[in-house]
PDB file of C-alpha atoms in Angstrom:
ATOM      1  CA  MET A 103     -48.522  41.177  78.978  1.00  0.00           C
ATOM      2  CA  SER A 104     -50.980  39.688  76.504  1.00  0.00           C
ATOM      3  CA  LEU A 105     -48.172  38.110  74.496  1.00  0.00           C
ATOM      4  CA  PHE A 106     -44.912  38.177  76.445  1.00  0.00           C
ATOM      5  CA  PRO A 107     -44.230  36.595  79.852  1.00  0.00           C
ATOM      6  CA  ILE A 108     -43.650  39.097  82.627  1.00  0.00           C
ATOM      7  CA  SER A 109     -40.264  38.882  84.312  1.00  0.00           C
ATOM      8  CA  ALA A 110     -39.938  38.689  88.090  1.00  0.00           C
ATOM      9  CA  SER A 111     -38.094  42.017  88.211  1.00  0.00           C
ATOM     10  CA  MET A 112     -40.738  43.777  86.118  1.00  0.00           C
ATOM     11  CA  GLU A 113     -43.520  42.299  88.249  1.00  0.00           C
ATOM     12  CA  LYS A 114     -41.783  43.578  91.372  1.00  0.00           C
ATOM     13  CA  ARG A 115     -41.388  47.092  89.941  1.00  0.00           C
ATOM     14  CA  LEU A 116     -44.990  47.315  88.766  1.00  0.00           C
ATOM     15  CA  GLU A 117     -46.375  46.045  92.069  1.00  0.00           C
ATOM     16  CA  LYS A 118     -44.335  48.665  93.914  1.00  0.00           C
ATOM     17  CA  LEU A 119     -45.891  51.359  91.718  1.00  0.00           C
ATOM     18  CA  GLN A 120     -49.347  49.944  92.475  1.00  0.00           C
ATOM     19  CA  ARG A 121     -48.730  49.889  96.228  1.00  0.00           C
ATOM     20  CA  ASP A 122     -47.301  53.392  96.292  1.00  0.00           C
ATOM     21  CA  PHE A 123     -50.197  54.751  94.227  1.00  0.00           C
ATOM     22  CA  LEU A 124     -52.829  53.054  96.396  1.00  0.00           C
ATOM     23  CA  TRP A 125     -51.546  54.536  99.624  1.00  0.00           C
ATOM     24  CA  GLY A 126     -49.966  57.779  98.407  1.00  0.00           C
ATOM     25  CA  GLY A 127     -51.630  58.706  95.136  1.00  0.00           C
ATOM     26  CA  MET A 128     -49.462  60.833  92.835  1.00  0.00           C
ATOM     27  CA  ARG A 129     -47.658  62.531  95.703  1.00  0.00           C
ATOM     28  CA  GLU A 130     -43.947  61.901  95.997  1.00  0.00           C
ATOM     29  CA  GLU A 131     -43.781  61.704  99.786  1.00  0.00           C
ATOM     30  CA  LYS A 132     -43.844  58.221 101.233  1.00  0.00           C
ATOM     31  CA  LYS A 133     -47.029  57.002 102.896  1.00  0.00           C
ATOM     32  CA  LEU A 134     -47.547  54.082 105.229  1.00  0.00           C
ATOM     33  CA  HIS A 135     -48.977  50.957 103.591  1.00  0.00           C
ATOM     34  CA  LEU A 136     -51.751  50.118 106.017  1.00  0.00           C
ATOM     35  CA  VAL A 137     -52.952  46.724 104.739  1.00  0.00           C
ATOM     36  CA  ARG A 138     -50.724  43.880 103.604  1.00  0.00           C
ATOM     37  CA  TRP A 139     -50.440  43.606  99.835  1.00  0.00           C
ATOM     38  CA  ASP A 140     -51.429  39.936  99.774  1.00  0.00           C
ATOM     39  CA  ARG A 141     -54.749  40.983 101.354  1.00  0.00           C
ATOM     40  CA  VAL A 142     -55.222  43.854  98.914  1.00  0.00           C
ATOM     41  CA  LYS A 143     -54.867  41.405  96.000  1.00  0.00           C
ATOM     42  CA  GLN A 144     -57.691  39.196  97.263  1.00  0.00           C
ATOM     43  CA  SER A 145     -61.092  39.445  95.602  1.00  0.00           C
ATOM     44  CA  VAL A 146     -63.589  41.916  97.030  1.00  0.00           C
ATOM     45  CA  ARG A 147     -65.647  39.006  98.370  1.00  0.00           C
ATOM     46  CA  ASN A 148     -62.626  37.752 100.290  1.00  0.00           C
ATOM     47  CA  GLY A 149     -61.802  41.094 101.859  1.00  0.00           C
ATOM     48  CA  GLY A 150     -59.434  42.545  99.275  1.00  0.00           C
ATOM     49  CA  LEU A 151     -59.685  45.273  96.668  1.00  0.00           C
ATOM     50  CA  GLY A 152     -59.528  42.967  93.666  1.00  0.00           C
ATOM     51  CA  VAL A 153     -56.147  44.265  92.499  1.00  0.00           C
ATOM     52  CA  LYS A 154     -54.938  41.706  89.986  1.00  0.00           C
ATOM     53  CA  GLU A 155     -51.820  39.710  90.775  1.00  0.00           C
ATOM     54  CA  LEU A 156     -49.688  40.527  87.756  1.00  0.00           C
ATOM     55  CA  ARG A 157     -48.055  37.125  87.313  1.00  0.00           C
ATOM     56  CA  VAL A 158     -51.412  35.327  87.432  1.00  0.00           C
ATOM     57  CA  PHE A 159     -53.052  37.891  85.145  1.00  0.00           C
ATOM     58  CA  ASN A 160     -50.179  37.472  82.691  1.00  0.00           C
ATOM     59  CA  GLU A 161     -50.715  33.698  82.689  1.00  0.00           C
ATOM     60  CA  ALA A 162     -54.438  34.192  82.044  1.00  0.00           C
ATOM     61  CA  LEU A 163     -53.701  36.513  79.117  1.00  0.00           C
ATOM     62  CA  LEU A 164     -51.280  34.021  77.588  1.00  0.00           C
ATOM     63  CA  GLY A 165     -53.976  31.356  77.845  1.00  0.00           C
ATOM     64  CA  LYS A 166     -55.800  32.909  74.900  1.00  0.00           C
ATOM     65  CA  TRP A 167     -52.933  31.784  72.622  1.00  0.00           C
ATOM     66  CA  LEU A 168     -53.403  28.191  73.739  1.00  0.00           C
ATOM     67  CA  TRP A 169     -57.112  28.588  72.982  1.00  0.00           C
ATOM     68  CA  ARG A 170     -56.417  30.014  69.523  1.00  0.00           C
ATOM     69  CA  PHE A 171     -53.996  27.197  68.742  1.00  0.00           C
ATOM     70  CA  GLY A 172     -56.560  24.585  69.780  1.00  0.00           C
ATOM     71  CA  LYS A 173     -59.233  26.112  67.566  1.00  0.00           C
ATOM     72  CA  GLY A 174     -57.122  25.198  64.559  1.00  0.00           C
ATOM     73  CA  GLY A 175     -57.117  27.230  61.394  1.00  0.00           C
ATOM     74  CA  LEU A 176     -54.411  28.292  58.986  1.00  0.00           C
ATOM     75  CA  ALA A 177     -52.910  31.262  60.815  1.00  0.00           C
ATOM     76  CA  LEU A 178     -49.247  31.678  59.897  1.00  0.00           C
ATOM     77  CA  TRP A 179     -48.020  31.824  63.512  1.00  0.00           C
ATOM     78  CA  ARG A 180     -49.813  28.536  64.269  1.00  0.00           C
ATOM     79  CA  GLU A 181     -48.268  26.797  61.276  1.00  0.00           C
ATOM     80  CA  VAL A 182     -44.808  27.999  62.316  1.00  0.00           C
ATOM     81  CA  VAL A 183     -45.234  26.702  65.883  1.00  0.00           C
ATOM     82  CA  ALA A 184     -46.664  23.381  64.691  1.00  0.00           C
ATOM     83  CA  SER A 185     -43.838  22.950  62.185  1.00  0.00           C
ATOM     84  CA  LYS A 186     -41.131  23.652  64.754  1.00  0.00           C
ATOM     85  CA  TYR A 187     -42.424  21.695  67.745  1.00  0.00           C
ATOM     86  CA  GLY A 188     -44.919  19.223  66.288  1.00  0.00           C
ATOM     87  CA  GLU A 189     -48.494  18.685  67.490  1.00  0.00           C
ATOM     88  CA  LEU A 190     -50.224  16.461  70.009  1.00  0.00           C
ATOM     89  CA  GLU A 191     -52.723  13.873  68.771  1.00  0.00           C
ATOM     90  CA  GLY A 192     -55.713  15.741  67.408  1.00  0.00           C
ATOM     91  CA  ASP A 193     -53.669  18.903  66.764  1.00  0.00           C
ATOM     92  CA  TRP A 194     -55.072  20.585  69.873  1.00  0.00           C
ATOM     93  CA  CYS A 195     -51.702  21.870  71.064  1.00  0.00           C
ATOM     94  CA  SER A 196     -48.040  21.721  70.181  1.00  0.00           C
ATOM     95  CA  ARG A 197     -45.818  19.131  71.743  1.00  0.00           C
ATOM     96  CA  GLU A 198     -43.922  20.112  74.863  1.00  0.00           C
ATOM     97  CA  VAL A 199     -40.961  22.348  74.116  1.00  0.00           C
ATOM     98  CA  ARG A 200     -37.636  20.677  74.897  1.00  0.00           C
ATOM     99  CA  GLU A 201     -34.621  22.704  75.941  1.00  0.00           C
ATOM    100  CA  ALA A 202     -32.706  21.471  72.892  1.00  0.00           C
ATOM    101  CA  GLN A 203     -35.312  23.167  70.679  1.00  0.00           C
ATOM    102  CA  GLY A 204     -34.717  26.515  72.321  1.00  0.00           C
ATOM    103  CA  GLY A 205     -36.833  28.503  74.694  1.00  0.00           C
ATOM    104  CA  GLY A 206     -38.403  31.727  73.630  1.00  0.00           C
ATOM    105  CA  LEU A 207     -41.938  32.989  73.667  1.00  0.00           C
ATOM    106  CA  TRP A 208     -43.870  29.807  72.840  1.00  0.00           C
ATOM    107  CA  SER A 209     -41.946  27.800  75.426  1.00  0.00           C
ATOM    108  CA  HIS A 210     -43.443  29.934  78.194  1.00  0.00           C
ATOM    109  CA  ILE A 211     -46.946  29.883  76.705  1.00  0.00           C
ATOM    110  CA  ARG A 212     -46.837  26.103  76.210  1.00  0.00           C
ATOM    111  CA  GLY A 213     -45.710  25.711  79.823  1.00  0.00           C
ATOM    112  CA  GLY A 214     -49.175  26.762  80.985  1.00  0.00           C
ATOM    113  CA  TYR A 215     -50.989  24.022  79.059  1.00  0.00           C
ATOM    114  CA  ASP A 216     -51.032  21.501  81.911  1.00  0.00           C
ATOM    115  CA  VAL A 217     -53.185  23.880  83.977  1.00  0.00           C
ATOM    116  CA  PHE A 218     -55.126  25.295  81.028  1.00  0.00           C
ATOM    117  CA  HIS A 219     -56.393  21.958  79.705  1.00  0.00           C
ATOM    118  CA  HIS A 220     -58.090  21.097  83.017  1.00  0.00           C
ATOM    119  CA  TYR A 221     -60.792  23.612  82.075  1.00  0.00           C
ATOM    120  CA  ILE A 222     -61.254  22.231  78.563  1.00  0.00           C
ATOM    121  CA  ARG A 223     -63.771  19.687  77.336  1.00  0.00           C
ATOM    122  CA  ILE A 224     -63.867  18.568  73.725  1.00  0.00           C
ATOM    123  CA  GLY A 225     -67.076  18.942  71.780  1.00  0.00           C
ATOM    124  CA  VAL A 226     -67.237  15.967  69.427  1.00  0.00           C
ATOM    125  CA  GLY A 227     -68.280  16.546  65.844  1.00  0.00           C
ATOM    126  CA  ILE A 228     -67.158  13.967  63.328  1.00  0.00           C
ATOM    127  CA  GLY A 229     -64.642  12.696  65.871  1.00  0.00           C
ATOM    128  CA  ARG A 230     -61.462  12.561  63.784  1.00  0.00           C
ATOM    129  CA  ARG A 231     -59.511  14.836  66.167  1.00  0.00           C
ATOM    130  CA  VAL A 232     -60.738  13.149  69.356  1.00  0.00           C
ATOM    131  CA  LEU A 233     -59.042  10.183  71.025  1.00  0.00           C
ATOM    132  CA  PHE A 234     -61.745   7.889  72.389  1.00  0.00           C
ATOM    133  CA  TRP A 235     -59.940   6.927  75.604  1.00  0.00           C
ATOM    134  CA  GLU A 236     -57.506   9.767  76.230  1.00  0.00           C
ATOM    135  CA  HIS A 237     -59.342  13.014  75.533  1.00  0.00           C
ATOM    136  CA  ALA A 238     -61.865  14.608  77.893  1.00  0.00           C
ATOM    137  CA  TRP A 239     -64.907  14.642  75.629  1.00  0.00           C
ATOM    138  CA  CYS A 240     -67.441  13.243  78.112  1.00  0.00           C
ATOM    139  CA  ARG A 241     -68.774  15.507  80.835  1.00  0.00           C
ATOM    140  CA  ASP A 242     -67.119  13.529  83.627  1.00  0.00           C
ATOM    141  CA  GLY A 243     -63.613  13.461  82.141  1.00  0.00           C
ATOM    142  CA  SER A 244     -61.605  11.102  79.967  1.00  0.00           C
ATOM    143  CA  LEU A 245     -62.830   7.523  79.588  1.00  0.00           C
ATOM    144  CA  ARG A 246     -59.349   6.339  80.502  1.00  0.00           C
ATOM    145  CA  SER A 247     -59.664   7.911  83.953  1.00  0.00           C
ATOM    146  CA  LEU A 248     -63.300   6.853  84.389  1.00  0.00           C
ATOM    147  CA  TYR A 249     -62.819   3.215  83.355  1.00  0.00           C
ATOM    148  CA  PRO A 250     -59.136   2.299  83.855  1.00  0.00           C
ATOM    149  CA  ASN A 251     -59.827  -1.460  83.917  1.00  0.00           C
ATOM    150  CA  LEU A 252     -61.405  -1.352  80.471  1.00  0.00           C
ATOM    151  CA  TYR A 253     -58.696   0.941  79.150  1.00  0.00           C
ATOM    152  CA  ARG A 254     -56.008  -1.573  80.137  1.00  0.00           C
ATOM    153  CA  ILE A 255     -57.549  -4.283  77.950  1.00  0.00           C
ATOM    154  CA  ALA A 256     -58.610  -2.025  75.053  1.00  0.00           C
ATOM    155  CA  LEU A 257     -57.344  -3.382  71.745  1.00  0.00           C
ATOM    156  CA  ASP A 258     -56.533   0.068  70.344  1.00  0.00           C
ATOM    157  CA  LYS A 259     -55.757   2.594  73.067  1.00  0.00           C
ATOM    158  CA  ASP A 260     -55.148   5.333  70.490  1.00  0.00           C
ATOM    159  CA  ALA A 261     -58.432   4.863  68.625  1.00  0.00           C
ATOM    160  CA  LYS A 262     -60.372   7.971  67.700  1.00  0.00           C
ATOM    161  CA  VAL A 263     -64.072   8.489  68.292  1.00  0.00           C
ATOM    162  CA  ALA A 264     -64.632   8.336  64.533  1.00  0.00           C
ATOM    163  CA  ASP A 265     -62.951   4.894  64.441  1.00  0.00           C
ATOM    164  CA  LEU A 266     -65.211   3.307  67.059  1.00  0.00           C
ATOM    165  CA  GLY A 267     -68.548   4.962  66.383  1.00  0.00           C
ATOM    166  CA  GLU A 268     -70.839   4.773  63.380  1.00  0.00           C
ATOM    167  CA  ILE A 269     -74.360   5.919  62.623  1.00  0.00           C
ATOM    168  CA  VAL A 270     -76.860   3.079  62.155  1.00  0.00           C
ATOM    169  CA  GLY A 271     -80.533   3.898  61.706  1.00  0.00           C
ATOM    170  CA  GLY A 272     -80.001   7.466  62.858  1.00  0.00           C
ATOM    171  CA  GLU A 273     -78.280   6.433  66.096  1.00  0.00           C
ATOM    172  CA  VAL A 274     -74.612   6.102  67.048  1.00  0.00           C
ATOM    173  CA  VAL A 275     -73.451   2.513  67.539  1.00  0.00           C
ATOM    174  CA  TRP A 276     -70.137   1.842  69.286  1.00  0.00           C
ATOM    175  CA  ASN A 277     -67.832  -0.941  68.101  1.00  0.00           C
ATOM    176  CA  LEU A 278     -65.535  -1.464  71.074  1.00  0.00           C
ATOM    177  CA  CYS A 279     -62.866  -4.155  70.855  1.00  0.00           C
ATOM    178  CA  PHE A 280     -60.907  -5.644  73.751  1.00  0.00           C
ATOM    179  CA  LYS A 281     -57.923  -7.992  73.912  1.00  0.00           C
ATOM    180  CA  ARG A 282     -60.008 -10.691  75.590  1.00  0.00           C
ATOM    181  CA  ASN A 283     -63.509 -11.430  76.828  1.00  0.00           C
ATOM    182  CA  LEU A 284     -64.633  -9.425  79.836  1.00  0.00           C
ATOM    183  CA  HIS A 285     -64.441 -10.965  83.291  1.00  0.00           C
ATOM    184  CA  ASP A 286     -67.523 -10.871  85.497  1.00  0.00           C
ATOM    185  CA  TRP A 287     -66.178  -7.968  87.571  1.00  0.00           C
ATOM    186  CA  GLU A 288     -65.568  -5.930  84.392  1.00  0.00           C
ATOM    187  CA  VAL A 289     -69.117  -6.227  83.078  1.00  0.00           C
ATOM    188  CA  ASP A 290     -70.396  -3.533  85.446  1.00  0.00           C
ATOM    189  CA  ASP A 291     -67.714  -1.164  84.152  1.00  0.00           C
ATOM    190  CA  PHE A 292     -68.759  -1.914  80.586  1.00  0.00           C
ATOM    191  CA  VAL A 293     -72.411  -1.178  81.394  1.00  0.00           C
ATOM    192  CA  GLY A 294     -71.315   2.083  83.004  1.00  0.00           C
ATOM    193  CA  LEU A 295     -69.236   2.955  79.958  1.00  0.00           C
ATOM    194  CA  MET A 296     -72.164   2.429  77.603  1.00  0.00           C
ATOM    195  CA  GLY A 297     -74.337   4.611  79.830  1.00  0.00           C
ATOM    196  CA  THR A 298     -71.707   7.351  79.722  1.00  0.00           C
ATOM    197  CA  LEU A 299     -71.599   7.141  75.931  1.00  0.00           C
ATOM    198  CA  ARG A 300     -75.387   7.415  75.664  1.00  0.00           C
ATOM    199  CA  ARG A 301     -75.415  10.506  77.880  1.00  0.00           C
ATOM    200  CA  SER A 302     -72.730  12.135  75.735  1.00  0.00           C
ATOM    201  CA  ARG A 303     -75.154  12.407  72.794  1.00  0.00           C
ATOM    202  CA  VAL A 304     -72.529  12.296  70.060  1.00  0.00           C
ATOM    203  CA  SER A 305     -73.784  12.998  66.537  1.00  0.00           C
ATOM    204  CA  LEU A 306     -70.598  12.244  64.538  1.00  0.00           C
ATOM    205  CA  GLU A 307     -71.343  15.302  62.429  1.00  0.00           C
ATOM    206  CA  GLY A 308     -69.695  18.705  62.175  1.00  0.00           C
ATOM    207  CA  GLY A 309     -66.308  19.842  63.410  1.00  0.00           C
ATOM    208  CA  ASP A 310     -64.561  18.801  66.603  1.00  0.00           C
ATOM    209  CA  HIS A 311     -64.039  21.775  68.886  1.00  0.00           C
ATOM    210  CA  TRP A 312     -62.976  22.899  72.332  1.00  0.00           C
ATOM    211  CA  ILE A 313     -65.485  23.821  75.042  1.00  0.00           C
ATOM    212  CA  TRP A 314     -64.386  26.213  77.801  1.00  0.00           C
ATOM    213  CA  THR A 315     -65.999  24.889  80.972  1.00  0.00           C
ATOM    214  CA  LEU A 316     -65.568  28.068  83.040  1.00  0.00           C
ATOM    215  CA  HIS A 317     -67.970  30.275  81.069  1.00  0.00           C
ATOM    216  CA  ASN A 318     -71.568  29.896  79.953  1.00  0.00           C
ATOM    217  CA  SER A 319     -70.646  30.919  76.412  1.00  0.00           C
ATOM    218  CA  LYS A 320     -68.378  27.834  76.213  1.00  0.00           C
ATOM    219  CA  SER A 321     -65.688  30.131  74.795  1.00  0.00           C
ATOM    220  CA  PHE A 322     -62.457  31.141  76.502  1.00  0.00           C
ATOM    221  CA  THR A 323     -62.400  34.382  78.478  1.00  0.00           C
ATOM    222  CA  VAL A 324     -59.382  35.866  80.223  1.00  0.00           C
ATOM    223  CA  LYS A 325     -61.536  36.864  83.194  1.00  0.00           C
ATOM    224  CA  SER A 326     -62.823  33.348  83.876  1.00  0.00           C
ATOM    225  CA  PHE A 327     -59.335  31.838  83.548  1.00  0.00           C
ATOM    226  CA  PHE A 328     -57.855  34.482  85.851  1.00  0.00           C
ATOM    227  CA  GLU A 329     -60.507  33.846  88.485  1.00  0.00           C
ATOM    228  CA  ALA A 330     -59.788  30.114  88.341  1.00  0.00           C
ATOM    229  CA  LEU A 331     -56.045  30.677  88.699  1.00  0.00           C
ATOM    230  CA  ALA A 332     -56.368  33.262  91.461  1.00  0.00           C
ATOM    231  CA  HIS A 333     -59.147  31.579  93.416  1.00  0.00           C
ATOM    232  CA  GLY A 334     -58.295  31.488  97.094  1.00  0.00           C
ATOM    233  CA  ARG A 335     -60.085  30.067 100.077  1.00  0.00           C
ATOM    234  CA  ASP A 336     -63.436  31.768 100.608  1.00  0.00           C
ATOM    235  CA  MET A 337     -63.769  33.659 103.865  1.00  0.00           C
ATOM    236  CA  GLU A 338     -66.500  35.553 105.657  1.00  0.00           C
ATOM    237  CA  PHE A 339     -66.080  39.269 105.101  1.00  0.00           C
ATOM    238  CA  PRO A 340     -68.715  42.053 105.245  1.00  0.00           C
ATOM    239  CA  TRP A 341     -67.958  43.229 101.729  1.00  0.00           C
ATOM    240  CA  ARG A 342     -71.588  43.962 100.828  1.00  0.00           C
ATOM    241  CA  ILE A 343     -71.985  46.220 103.845  1.00  0.00           C
ATOM    242  CA  ILE A 344     -68.776  48.095 103.053  1.00  0.00           C
ATOM    243  CA  TRP A 345     -68.938  48.500  99.291  1.00  0.00           C
ATOM    244  CA  GLY A 346     -72.705  48.247  98.812  1.00  0.00           C
ATOM    245  CA  SER A 347     -73.530  51.160 101.102  1.00  0.00           C
ATOM    246  CA  LYS A 348     -74.484  54.482  99.543  1.00  0.00           C
ATOM    247  CA  VAL A 349     -71.539  56.376 100.972  1.00  0.00           C
ATOM    248  CA  PRO A 350     -68.569  58.061  99.279  1.00  0.00           C
ATOM    249  CA  LYS A 351     -65.838  55.656  98.214  1.00  0.00           C
ATOM    250  CA  ARG A 352     -63.369  57.350 100.534  1.00  0.00           C
ATOM    251  CA  VAL A 353     -65.628  56.527 103.469  1.00  0.00           C
ATOM    252  CA  ALA A 354     -66.044  52.930 102.299  1.00  0.00           C
ATOM    253  CA  PHE A 355     -62.272  52.645 101.918  1.00  0.00           C
ATOM    254  CA  PHE A 356     -61.803  53.953 105.478  1.00  0.00           C
ATOM    255  CA  VAL A 357     -64.280  51.380 106.801  1.00  0.00           C
ATOM    256  CA  TRP A 358     -62.509  48.613 104.846  1.00  0.00           C
ATOM    257  CA  THR A 359     -59.206  49.661 106.409  1.00  0.00           C
ATOM    258  CA  ALA A 360     -60.812  49.735 109.852  1.00  0.00           C
ATOM    259  CA  VAL A 361     -62.255  46.227 109.451  1.00  0.00           C
ATOM    260  CA  TRP A 362     -58.725  44.973 108.877  1.00  0.00           C
ATOM    261  CA  GLY A 363     -57.644  46.782 112.049  1.00  0.00           C
ATOM    262  CA  ALA A 364     -55.209  48.924 110.092  1.00  0.00           C
ATOM    263  CA  ILE A 365     -56.299  52.446 111.047  1.00  0.00           C
ATOM    264  CA  LEU A 366     -53.397  54.441 112.478  1.00  0.00           C
ATOM    265  CA  THR A 367     -54.400  54.298 116.107  1.00  0.00           C
ATOM    266  CA  VAL A 368     -51.806  54.803 118.833  1.00  0.00           C
ATOM    267  CA  ASP A 369     -51.481  51.034 119.251  1.00  0.00           C
ATOM    268  CA  ASN A 370     -50.874  50.483 115.543  1.00  0.00           C
ATOM    269  CA  LEU A 371     -48.331  53.298 115.391  1.00  0.00           C
ATOM    270  CA  GLN A 372     -46.439  51.812 118.316  1.00  0.00           C
ATOM    271  CA  ARG A 373     -46.403  48.421 116.573  1.00  0.00           C
ATOM    272  CA  ARG A 374     -44.715  50.183 113.669  1.00  0.00           C
ATOM    273  CA  ASP A 375     -42.011  51.462 116.057  1.00  0.00           C
ATOM    274  CA  PHE A 376     -43.277  55.038 116.171  1.00  0.00           C
ATOM    275  CA  SER A 377     -42.306  56.842 119.344  1.00  0.00           C
ATOM    276  CA  MET A 378     -45.477  58.181 120.987  1.00  0.00           C
ATOM    277  CA  ALA A 379     -45.598  60.672 123.841  1.00  0.00           C
ATOM    278  CA  ASN A 380     -47.114  59.217 126.984  1.00  0.00           C
ATOM    279  CA  ARG A 381     -49.823  61.687 128.055  1.00  0.00           C
ATOM    280  CA  CYS A 382     -51.156  59.562 130.894  1.00  0.00           C
ATOM    281  CA  ILE A 383     -50.779  61.126 134.353  1.00  0.00           C
TER     282      ILE A 383
END
């Protein structure tokens, strides 16, 4: 799962094994599945058991290959992928795989880039791999999205940070060129742009690199990516009371089942079409 995409049939088979084990253990006889599987897969905070959804976990594992590609280097596998499919500006990822080029392993991994790159910010070093307008190297996003009016009149929309910035007297000076003089209503945007550039604190030294925004280490982790992909709507659930109590896990599991109203009471058995003897006189 850390390299190959999981097929729908394999996911279905593995989830069935998980469900059967949760409710029946290693015994062969069939047991009732008391709580819906979509609830079981929720995080503990949201009332589930934190069982990982296999498809989402697989996508998170494959994300590490996108991270490794973006870090650059001379790994043979990276050179093969780059040679076959080409690279985006800055060499952060391969170009999108077209059907005519064949599918295969990298096609599936590359398919997750559109989601993956939302959690990436570029740390600017010398700036030769960073597009000034297009790449998300400022904390608030790409300058194209922040200042679309200025982007439309930029003289060189594909300029790199290294092309527009230079160090003068120990400080970075920006040489921005536009197709025409700014109109009055565009001056405020320009002032805002310069403020954004000052806050970015670019040094124009060192290597350009990726920053993973979901973890304090600024490096990619499968766990943080999985949590972002699997994040559902938060709900109120007494998870601390259930799982934080100093009771045996079997007792906590029983309480969790009871909170979901899934204990096999007479009413619940009847809802499952069990025939119950009427003992009322």
